[in-house]
Amino acid sequence: MQSQSPTHEFFPAPPSQTWKRYPRLLGRLGMFTLIRELSLRGNFLVKVAVEVLWLGILLAFYETVFARTSMVASWPKQDYLFFVGCFFAINGVLETLFLENCNEFSNLVRTGDLDFLLLKPIDEQFLITCRRVDWSVSPNIIMGFCVMAVSLWNKGWEFDALRVALFAITFTCGVAIAYSFMLVLTSFSVWLVRNQSLMEMWWLFSSLARYPREIFQRGWANSLDLVFTYILPILLVVNVPSRVMVKTIEPKMVCFIMVVTVASLAASRWFFQRALRSYRSASS
Amino acid sequence: MRNNRVPTDQTVPNHDSEALTVKMPPIIEVDHISKNYSVFRKKEGFKGAVQGLFKREYNTVEAVKDISFSIESGEFVAFLGPNGAGKTTTLKMLSGLIYPSQGTAKVLGYVPWERQDQYRRQFSLVMGQKNQLWWDLPASDSFELHREIYNIPKQQFQQTLGELIELLGVKDLTRQAVRELSLGERMKMELIAALLHRPRLLLLDEPTIGLDVVAQVTIQKCLREYHERNKVTVLLTSHYMRDVEALCRRVLVIAHGKLIYDGELSGIRDKFGQEKILKIEFQADAPPPDLSQYGLVGTIEGPTVELRVERPNVAEVLSNILARHTIADVSVQDPPLEQLIARVFEEGGTGE
């Protein structure tokens, strides 16, 4: 060290520790993960190809279904395609930003590598659930929006600013509710250490979210609709934003999803903090 | 044990430009802290595994038992103990990673396990067996991320980084992917990452583990120089006595979760060193055969023998040997610190 260097001086925290820091940090984390992904480009390209293929199969399947019927559970073809696009976009956001991080959480707990994340002077939930951006699934978001745009075009949809604004709000709410579910399931890793079965539960939830509520509104499945709309409201995630764009706007459901969003974010954060209190840190 | 150490005096100017001596509070204050773990006791075999599905038995492991100590600002303290003694558990409680079962602690004026951002900005934990840098990226990218997380002003970041790179001699390595660095080089990068935000407290958990002698000496030199220049408080755990002898004057010894010694490194000999080593060179070609009556016979090389003798008996043994044999040379030595510490660990401090 240079002899003329000043005496040790601790860097005090800047006066304003605002939320603005987080988007900047997310951008930086996203950039680093992109650099990493591009340096392993073979893996990156294969993952992108798989996602494109998966959407293609899904669209081909619905083409086949709608070749034989004009409606599925009261959803005409173009509306249903919008729903599929909305699901793809929401799922794309979740997988791009959070899924890989949540999946890896149990590994961090098992190896004790979580230690370094907890030591950083930043919100633990942010750092744990957002530290890596999975760019290979990000094309799903674009593909989802493209499918939505094409379906609206085919449907002859006329621009409606209110619907677009409500869609933006409820789309964000949908992402937040699904994120909360993911966070709760992830938090269990602190106690269970191995979390495979819980992440399978996440796949079950996301499978439920990909269908319109009307599918569950008959016979015995009615109870599923009630449970997964009002108790574990995973059916709201895609249904509400899709409906505000292509069906009649239901103010009650729009309000409900906003209340559910606030409640689920608060509850999942509380649960996550409880889980971190029980963290034992693997011995080194 | 010295739980109530005298606080460091520090002279600060008062508003009348007169020197005023104030007592600075300790950087670390640990008060009767304990940590218990409940550990699942798995029964053997398939039957035991099935039984474990319905009824589980747990053992309580007392990793840390009621320890108290305090560390003043600017001290470089070694935390010694065998594997499983509770060193790392204590460091993890001090860094706020885990909660104690009992007791309290204050570090830099904060309760560590409340994990306040203001507290986490002021210390660093380096673990020799773990890696916090991004594996696939150059260390410089991790440093940049570190700058964002700790909100370090860019100019100060560049200055500190430059100083640390020069200190550790790693100018050409920061743009190389971390996975391509040797263990010693990686540890240097870990140290840079830990020091970038200029922490006031540095917790080092076996920072030289697995390193070759050259890398160990480099890390020791850097830590000593950094400590001397910046007067940071350092708490170091290490299994290498060379690290401890090179860096620390004060040691805390922990065994079986209990603090059994807190004092000067040299004081360990007084407290636990019950033996002396007599190194005797006989005039004859070989030492006499009946030396075991005086003490424990150690290495024999030609006419020279090492004899371990209880400290109070040294004078008597020496006079007896001198009376019966012709001696060419004799010296009385303390046992090597490493051996002494190993014995303290084995006995868990019961030898005091």
XYZ file of C-alpha atoms in Angstrom:
636
model
C 0.000 0.000 0.000
C 1.301 3.446 -0.733
C 2.854 5.125 2.251
C 1.071 8.393 1.511
C -2.324 6.761 1.641
C -4.726 8.360 4.099
C -5.395 6.748 7.447
C -8.159 4.221 7.537
C -11.469 5.789 6.863
C -14.737 3.948 7.000
C -17.135 4.813 4.182
C -20.314 5.994 5.865
C -23.632 5.106 4.269
C -24.800 7.709 1.797
C -27.553 9.900 3.261
C -30.276 8.602 0.986
C -30.743 4.843 0.914
C -33.718 4.984 -1.417
C -35.385 2.284 -3.469
C -33.656 3.729 -6.545
C -30.611 1.706 -5.645
C -32.439 -1.569 -6.268
C -33.332 -1.180 -9.970
C -29.728 -0.078 -10.611
C -28.412 -3.104 -8.761
C -30.851 -5.379 -10.580
C -29.551 -3.954 -13.859
C -25.971 -4.661 -12.801
C -26.835 -8.223 -11.715
C -28.665 -8.715 -15.002
C -25.644 -7.524 -16.946
C -23.277 -9.876 -15.119
C -25.529 -12.872 -15.630
C -25.861 -11.981 -19.316
C -22.071 -11.877 -19.653
C -21.879 -15.254 -17.922
C -24.625 -16.782 -20.113
C -23.022 -15.506 -23.306
C -19.685 -16.969 -22.321
C -21.482 -20.350 -22.165
C -23.414 -19.673 -25.385
C -24.083 -23.331 -26.339
C -26.140 -23.885 -23.208
C -27.833 -20.505 -23.708
C -28.904 -21.245 -27.298
C -30.212 -24.724 -26.455
C -32.355 -23.302 -23.635
C -33.776 -20.604 -25.919
C -34.543 -23.226 -28.614
C -36.361 -25.421 -26.073
C -38.583 -22.521 -24.984
C -39.444 -21.559 -28.578
C -40.260 -25.184 -29.358
C -42.428 -25.461 -26.253
C -44.521 -22.437 -27.274
C -44.798 -23.820 -30.817
C -46.127 -27.155 -29.514
C -48.603 -25.370 -27.262
C -49.932 -23.196 -30.108
C -50.167 -26.192 -32.453
C -52.146 -28.044 -29.783
C -54.647 -25.186 -29.373
C -54.927 -24.859 -33.196
C -55.963 -28.515 -33.271
C -58.490 -28.034 -30.473
C -60.018 -24.934 -32.079
C -60.209 -26.676 -35.463
C -62.935 -28.845 -33.898
C -64.677 -26.345 -31.633
C -65.200 -22.603 -31.627
C -65.021 -22.232 -27.820
C -63.206 -23.748 -24.880
C -64.999 -23.115 -21.583
C -66.670 -19.985 -23.007
C -63.367 -18.660 -24.391
C -63.331 -18.136 -28.185
C -60.142 -18.972 -30.065
C -58.556 -15.494 -30.151
C -59.422 -14.788 -26.513
C -57.951 -18.108 -25.520
C -54.788 -17.350 -27.498
C -54.543 -14.073 -25.610
C -54.813 -16.043 -22.366
C -52.028 -18.393 -23.501
C -49.829 -15.419 -24.442
C -50.522 -13.778 -21.083
C -49.574 -16.971 -19.256
C -46.385 -17.229 -21.285
C -45.409 -13.638 -20.562
C -46.108 -13.865 -16.799
C -44.340 -17.189 -16.549
C -41.487 -15.718 -18.573
C -41.077 -12.844 -16.116
C -41.131 -15.252 -13.158
C -38.668 -17.667 -14.723
C -36.352 -14.913 -15.938
C -36.124 -13.072 -12.648
C -36.875 -15.466 -9.818
C -37.208 -19.181 -10.558
C -33.533 -20.101 -10.901
C -32.697 -18.160 -7.749
C -35.476 -19.800 -5.758
C -34.505 -23.228 -7.072
C -30.943 -22.654 -5.950
C -31.898 -21.471 -2.496
C -31.967 -24.949 -0.941
C -28.480 -25.523 -2.306
C -27.294 -22.297 -0.700
C -28.780 -23.421 2.615
C -27.281 -26.915 2.355
C -23.766 -25.715 1.529
C -23.820 -22.652 3.788
C -23.151 -20.339 0.828
C -26.185 -18.366 1.936
C -23.866 -16.822 4.539
C -22.345 -14.383 2.071
C -25.728 -13.175 0.865
C -26.900 -12.529 4.412
C -23.785 -10.502 5.194
C -24.427 -7.902 2.519
C -25.935 -4.566 3.579
C -28.935 -4.940 1.357
C -32.381 -6.457 1.558
C -31.859 -10.228 1.827
C -35.050 -11.073 -0.028
C -33.985 -8.958 -2.978
C -30.493 -10.405 -3.129
C -31.591 -14.015 -2.725
C -34.500 -13.964 -5.164
C -33.115 -11.596 -7.812
C -29.374 -12.106 -7.879
C -29.321 -13.997 -11.153
C -31.342 -13.208 -14.244
C -32.031 -16.268 -16.383
C -31.772 -14.640 -19.808
C -32.328 -17.897 -21.672
C -36.037 -17.872 -20.753
C -36.494 -14.136 -21.291
C -37.597 -14.623 -24.939
C -40.753 -16.170 -23.436
C -41.791 -12.704 -22.306
C -41.442 -11.319 -25.840
C -43.113 -14.371 -27.360
C -45.970 -14.065 -24.861
C -46.554 -10.420 -25.773
C -46.338 -11.263 -29.489
C -49.020 -13.962 -29.105
C -51.205 -11.483 -27.181
C -50.698 -8.828 -29.895
C -51.524 -11.253 -32.721
C -54.659 -12.503 -30.968
C -55.874 -8.929 -30.387
C -55.163 -8.091 -34.046
C -57.074 -11.167 -35.264
C -59.912 -10.376 -32.909
C -60.188 -6.839 -34.281
C -59.652 -5.357 -30.816
C -60.016 -1.603 -30.550
C -57.600 0.336 -28.379
C -58.982 1.094 -24.932
C -56.675 3.017 -22.575
C -58.580 1.904 -19.462
C -58.218 -1.762 -20.376
C -54.524 -1.313 -21.131
C -53.929 0.447 -17.799
C -55.874 -2.192 -15.886
C -54.021 -4.917 -17.762
C -50.669 -3.402 -16.758
C -51.770 -3.242 -13.121
C -53.278 -6.720 -12.952
C -50.401 -8.251 -14.937
C -48.002 -6.839 -12.298
C -50.298 -8.112 -9.539
C -50.306 -11.563 -11.152
C -46.524 -11.640 -11.211
C -46.392 -10.473 -7.576
C -48.857 -13.118 -6.355
C -47.011 -15.917 -8.134
C -43.706 -14.573 -6.779
C -45.138 -14.659 -3.261
C -46.107 -18.308 -3.681
C -42.647 -19.087 -4.971
C -41.064 -17.267 -2.037
C -43.096 -19.190 0.541
C -42.203 -22.515 -1.073
C -38.565 -21.440 -1.247
C -38.516 -20.448 2.416
C -39.321 -24.002 3.476
C -35.820 -24.952 2.316
C -34.384 -23.506 5.513
C -36.112 -26.264 7.511
C -36.265 -29.027 4.916
C -32.848 -28.357 3.300
C -33.883 -30.488 0.331
C -36.701 -28.768 -1.451
C -37.404 -30.786 -4.579
C -40.970 -31.764 -3.660
C -41.876 -28.167 -2.867
C -40.606 -26.932 -6.194
C -42.729 -29.645 -7.802
C -45.629 -28.046 -5.975
C -44.687 -24.827 -7.713
C -45.028 -26.574 -11.062
C -48.468 -27.785 -9.971
C -49.491 -24.211 -9.148
C -48.157 -22.862 -12.424
C -50.015 -25.637 -14.276
C -53.244 -24.542 -12.605
C -52.582 -20.924 -13.567
C -52.400 -21.725 -17.259
C -56.135 -22.538 -17.543
C -59.167 -20.206 -17.499
C -61.209 -20.356 -14.303
C -64.274 -21.500 -16.247
C -62.659 -24.916 -16.735
C -62.982 -25.486 -12.995
C -66.510 -24.086 -12.660
C -68.461 -27.255 -13.148
C -69.226 -30.277 -11.010
C -66.691 -31.377 -8.417
C -64.034 -29.082 -9.921
C -65.999 -26.137 -8.531
C -64.309 -26.609 -5.184
C -60.920 -26.331 -6.933
C -62.036 -23.007 -8.387
C -63.051 -21.716 -4.965
C -59.842 -22.896 -3.250
C -57.483 -21.663 -5.927
C -59.286 -18.346 -6.393
C -60.021 -17.284 -2.826
C -57.758 -19.309 -0.511
C -54.611 -19.978 -2.553
C -55.410 -17.443 -5.276
C -53.173 -18.836 -7.979
C -56.047 -18.820 -10.499
C -56.139 -15.026 -10.338
C -52.596 -14.708 -11.723
C -53.418 -15.067 -15.442
C -57.208 -14.990 -15.410
C -57.697 -11.442 -14.142
C -55.256 -9.652 -16.505
C -56.529 -11.675 -19.474
C -60.150 -10.952 -18.682
C -59.674 -7.194 -18.362
C -58.316 -7.128 -21.909
C -60.609 -9.490 -23.794
C -63.708 -9.927 -21.633
C -65.951 -7.715 -19.550
C -64.078 -5.713 -16.925
C -64.992 -6.944 -13.433
C -64.156 -4.136 -10.957
C -64.614 -6.494 -8.000
C -61.992 -8.903 -9.300
C -59.600 -6.056 -10.129
C -59.894 -4.742 -6.571
C -59.656 -8.255 -5.185
C -56.419 -9.040 -7.030
C -54.874 -5.808 -5.747
C -55.806 -6.631 -2.144
C -54.539 -10.195 -2.585
C -51.270 -8.868 -4.012
C -50.570 -6.652 -1.016
C -51.547 -9.406 1.421
C -49.537 -12.136 -0.288
C -46.427 -9.968 -0.620
C -46.602 -9.027 3.059
C -47.319 -12.586 4.225
C -44.583 -14.152 2.100
C -42.045 -11.588 3.275
C -42.956 -12.251 6.891
C -42.634 -15.997 6.320
C -39.290 -15.587 4.557
C -37.913 -13.529 7.459
C -39.137 -16.181 9.899
C -37.339 -18.816 7.848
C -34.079 -16.840 7.883
C -34.255 -16.658 11.673
C -34.080 -20.451 11.694
C -31.084 -20.598 9.364
C -28.334 -22.669 10.978
C -25.518 -22.093 8.467
C -23.762 -25.288 7.439
C -20.433 -25.790 9.146
C -17.414 -24.973 7.046
C -9.644 -15.031 31.803
C -10.085 -11.351 31.321
C -13.623 -10.486 30.574
C -13.359 -6.941 31.769
C -10.492 -5.618 29.760
C -9.516 -2.022 30.223
C -10.971 -0.004 27.341
C -8.574 1.630 24.957
C -7.898 5.240 25.753
C -8.180 7.558 22.827
C -7.267 11.195 22.766
C -9.632 13.508 20.949
C -9.679 17.292 20.823
C -12.547 18.997 22.613
C -14.199 22.255 21.534
C -11.677 24.300 23.479
C -8.888 22.677 21.516
C -7.729 20.877 24.646
C -6.938 17.216 24.562
C -9.640 15.134 26.188
C -9.148 11.472 26.944
C -12.263 9.369 26.429
C -12.821 5.710 26.986
C -13.793 4.063 23.726
C -16.254 1.207 24.128
C -15.014 -2.213 23.011
C -15.628 -3.127 19.374
C -16.869 -6.567 20.388
C -18.620 -7.323 23.647
C -19.805 -10.882 24.157
C -21.747 -11.609 27.320
C -22.443 -15.213 28.364
C -23.340 -16.340 24.901
C -24.356 -19.940 24.148
C -25.496 -21.756 21.064
C -27.263 -25.109 21.135
C -28.250 -27.161 18.120
C -30.842 -29.852 18.003
C -29.464 -32.630 15.819
C -31.494 -35.537 14.433
C -30.065 -38.826 15.670
C -30.488 -41.237 12.791
C -30.869 -44.879 13.724
C -28.929 -47.480 11.833
C -30.290 -49.589 8.993
C -33.572 -49.736 7.096
C -35.661 -50.373 10.215
C -34.181 -47.304 11.842
C -34.899 -45.233 8.734
C -38.575 -46.317 8.757
C -38.871 -45.636 12.496
C -37.388 -42.199 11.850
C -40.360 -41.416 9.604
C -42.726 -41.624 12.574
C -40.636 -40.886 15.621
C -37.453 -38.916 15.647
C -34.884 -38.563 18.357
C -32.841 -35.439 18.659
C -29.615 -34.715 20.472
C -28.794 -31.276 21.771
C -25.307 -30.215 20.765
C -23.841 -27.384 22.803
C -21.633 -25.730 20.208
C -20.813 -22.705 22.372
C -21.186 -22.700 26.148
C -21.567 -19.468 28.034
C -18.572 -17.561 26.711
C -17.797 -13.912 27.419
C -15.043 -11.692 26.121
C -14.474 -8.231 24.751
C -12.166 -6.899 22.058
C -10.947 -3.337 21.877
C -10.636 -1.216 18.785
C -7.514 -1.984 16.759
C -6.708 -5.329 18.388
C -5.602 -8.343 16.318
C -6.875 -11.327 18.243
C -6.517 -15.022 17.470
C -9.361 -17.370 18.191
C -7.905 -20.837 18.636
C -9.476 -24.203 19.113
C -9.670 -27.667 17.608
C -12.248 -28.575 14.961
C -15.756 -28.388 16.374
C -14.684 -26.271 19.354
C -17.156 -23.509 18.514
C -14.905 -20.924 16.840
C -16.803 -20.639 13.592
C -20.152 -20.770 15.398
C -19.026 -17.802 17.503
C -17.864 -15.899 14.421
C -21.205 -16.601 12.753
C -23.076 -15.246 15.758
C -20.890 -12.143 15.776
C -21.558 -11.603 12.094
C -25.296 -12.052 12.611
C -25.698 -15.177 10.509
C -27.124 -17.228 13.346
C -28.945 -16.410 16.557
C -27.560 -17.389 19.950
C -29.567 -19.675 22.207
C -28.633 -17.544 25.211
C -26.658 -14.455 26.031
C -26.077 -11.147 24.342
C -23.435 -9.519 22.198
C -22.749 -6.082 20.847
C -20.460 -5.554 17.910
C -19.659 -1.997 16.821
C -22.569 -0.976 19.014
C -25.074 -3.192 17.190
C -26.760 -6.460 18.077
C -25.327 -8.575 15.231
C -28.293 -10.845 14.573
C -30.583 -7.885 13.988
C -28.587 -7.622 10.755
C -29.023 -3.901 10.324
C -27.571 -2.566 7.082
C -25.528 0.003 9.010
C -23.871 -2.822 10.924
C -23.273 -5.001 7.865
C -21.561 -2.109 6.108
C -18.911 -1.963 8.828
C -17.504 -5.469 8.968
C -16.369 -8.298 6.731
C -16.262 -12.027 7.185
C -13.725 -14.004 5.168
C -14.055 -17.763 5.200
C -11.092 -19.659 3.842
C -13.204 -22.605 2.777
C -15.890 -20.626 1.011
C -15.944 -18.446 -2.020
C -18.056 -15.303 -2.354
C -16.822 -14.183 -5.767
C -18.689 -14.982 -8.979
C -17.056 -18.166 -10.189
C -17.349 -17.660 -13.949
C -16.516 -13.949 -14.033
C -13.302 -12.000 -13.436
C -12.849 -10.808 -9.865
C -13.021 -7.202 -11.086
C -16.708 -7.747 -12.002
C -17.426 -9.047 -8.502
C -15.633 -6.011 -7.071
C -17.819 -3.737 -9.185
C -20.942 -5.489 -7.892
C -19.564 -5.099 -4.398
C -19.261 -1.365 -5.014
C -22.927 -1.200 -5.952
C -24.073 -3.258 -2.971
C -22.013 -1.280 -0.456
C -22.738 1.987 -2.263
C -19.062 2.950 -2.297
C -18.330 6.249 -4.037
C -16.543 5.557 -7.320
C -13.414 7.583 -6.600
C -12.918 6.017 -3.176
C -13.564 2.585 -4.663
C -10.873 3.070 -7.297
C -8.401 4.326 -4.717
C -9.010 1.467 -2.262
C -8.962 -1.135 -5.027
C -5.669 0.217 -6.342
C -4.138 0.108 -2.876
C -5.285 -3.437 -2.224
C -4.145 -4.692 -5.636
C -0.723 -3.236 -4.974
C -0.606 -4.623 -1.444
C -1.486 -8.135 -2.571
C 0.455 -7.995 -5.844
C -2.402 -9.154 -8.067
C -2.421 -6.467 -10.746
C -2.592 -8.884 -13.686
C -5.121 -11.257 -12.161
C -8.252 -9.207 -11.597
C -9.450 -9.619 -15.209
C -9.019 -13.395 -15.142
C -12.076 -15.601 -14.442
C -12.085 -16.595 -10.766
C -12.387 -20.296 -11.640
C -9.014 -20.070 -13.434
C -7.149 -18.704 -10.403
C -5.112 -20.798 -7.987
C -6.340 -21.206 -4.412
C -3.831 -18.649 -3.142
C -4.776 -16.128 -5.822
C -8.455 -16.679 -5.090
C -7.907 -16.010 -1.406
C -6.161 -12.744 -2.274
C -9.185 -11.748 -4.356
C -11.491 -12.730 -1.490
C -9.486 -10.484 0.805
C -9.755 -7.586 -1.633
C -13.523 -8.072 -1.834
C -13.687 -8.152 1.957
C -11.680 -4.947 2.376
C -13.093 -2.827 -0.455
C -15.658 -1.100 1.736
C -12.983 -0.452 4.392
C -14.583 -2.419 7.214
C -13.864 -1.444 10.808
C -13.962 -5.086 11.860
C -12.516 -8.029 9.996
C -13.548 -11.566 10.940
C -11.195 -14.102 9.370
C -12.098 -17.774 9.518
C -9.043 -19.818 8.540
C -7.964 -17.518 5.700
C -4.812 -19.521 4.943
C -6.319 -22.998 4.998
C -4.984 -25.200 2.221
C -2.461 -22.602 1.030
C 1.209 -23.372 0.454
C 3.804 -21.783 2.733
C 4.610 -18.971 0.295
C 0.963 -17.991 -0.084
C 0.447 -18.241 3.690
C 3.344 -15.875 4.317
C 2.059 -13.441 1.666
C -1.402 -13.368 3.231
C 0.103 -12.949 6.715
C 2.293 -10.086 5.495
C -0.629 -8.337 3.851
C -2.853 -8.719 6.882
C -0.132 -7.428 9.189
C 0.567 -4.448 6.953
C -3.103 -3.668 6.447
C -3.742 -3.875 10.184
C -0.762 -1.665 11.034
C -1.749 0.982 8.517
C -5.480 1.029 9.085
C -5.857 -0.074 12.708
C -8.856 -2.239 11.912
C -9.950 -4.714 14.550
C -9.298 -8.292 13.485
C -10.494 -11.576 14.933
C -8.720 -14.507 13.302
C -9.284 -18.230 13.558
C -6.545 -20.442 12.219
C -5.130 -23.889 12.734
C -1.703 -22.665 11.712
C 0.267 -21.418 14.689
C 2.554 -19.644 12.238
C -0.361 -17.318 11.379
C -1.062 -16.673 15.017
C 2.556 -16.100 16.018
C 3.076 -13.767 13.051
C -0.035 -11.667 13.628
C -1.529 -11.790 17.090
C -0.475 -10.857 20.567
C -3.703 -11.821 22.220
C -5.381 -15.185 21.901
C -8.706 -16.627 22.909
C -8.638 -20.401 23.267
C -11.898 -22.279 23.004
C -12.328 -26.000 23.555
C -15.553 -27.989 23.682
C -17.492 -24.746 23.363
C -15.887 -23.161 26.446
C -13.457 -20.290 26.550
C -10.477 -21.651 28.452
C -7.930 -18.902 27.914
C -7.982 -15.203 27.093
C -4.678 -13.392 27.245
C -1.275 -12.789 25.713
C 0.025 -15.458 23.371
C 3.161 -15.766 25.473
C 1.012 -16.327 28.574
C -0.163 -19.672 27.195
C 3.189 -21.160 28.157
C 2.834 -19.935 31.715
C -0.660 -21.226 32.038
C -0.509 -24.537 30.198
C 3.218 -25.212 29.746
C 3.844 -27.483 32.711
C 6.934 -28.960 31.098
C 10.349 -27.854 29.948
C 12.518 -29.530 27.358
C 16.094 -30.287 28.420
C 18.294 -30.660 25.376
C 21.407 -32.468 26.617
C 24.495 -33.339 24.593
C 26.558 -36.024 26.393
C 30.307 -36.284 26.130
C 29.985 -39.990 25.310
C 29.076 -41.210 21.807
C 25.559 -42.144 22.910
C 23.297 -41.007 25.760
C 23.065 -43.272 28.824
C 20.186 -45.788 28.784
C 18.547 -44.901 32.108
C 17.274 -41.377 31.281
C 13.572 -42.276 31.489
C 13.814 -42.080 35.301
C 14.182 -38.280 34.935
C 11.402 -37.582 32.486
C 9.921 -38.403 29.102
C 12.649 -39.176 26.585
C 12.076 -37.498 23.261
C 14.195 -37.480 20.125
C 17.720 -38.909 20.265
C 20.296 -37.803 17.712
C 23.806 -39.184 18.334
C 24.840 -38.111 21.818
C 22.044 -35.488 22.014
C 18.742 -36.245 23.671
C 15.567 -34.262 24.370
C 14.088 -34.865 27.777
C 10.639 -33.573 28.852
C 10.649 -32.704 32.523
C 7.995 -31.237 34.807
C 8.818 -27.586 35.345
C 9.345 -27.764 39.163
C 11.735 -30.710 38.763
C 14.082 -29.112 36.210
C 16.783 -28.020 38.691
C 16.815 -31.336 40.528
C 16.928 -33.400 37.334
C 19.719 -31.293 35.899
C 21.860 -31.565 39.035
C 21.315 -35.350 39.183
C 22.327 -35.798 35.532
C 25.333 -33.499 35.911
C 26.423 -35.469 38.981
C 26.297 -38.812 37.205
C 27.266 -38.062 33.597
C 29.702 -35.926 31.646
C 27.814 -33.297 29.686
C 29.124 -31.437 26.605
C 26.212 -28.996 26.314
C 22.802 -28.400 27.850
C 19.883 -26.063 27.175
C 16.468 -25.618 28.791
C 13.678 -24.777 26.335
C 9.941 -24.250 26.293
C 8.031 -26.780 24.207
C 7.039 -25.427 20.736
C 3.814 -23.435 20.948
C 2.188 -25.697 18.374
C 2.701 -28.748 20.604
C 1.520 -26.860 23.630
C -1.655 -25.723 21.912
C -2.299 -29.255 20.635
C -2.063 -30.514 24.201
C -4.377 -27.796 25.472
C -6.898 -28.778 22.800
C -6.636 -32.459 23.705
C -7.143 -31.813 27.390
C -9.815 -29.176 26.785
C -8.155 -26.873 29.244
C -8.369 -29.267 32.158
C -4.687 -29.053 32.629
C -4.860 -25.561 34.008
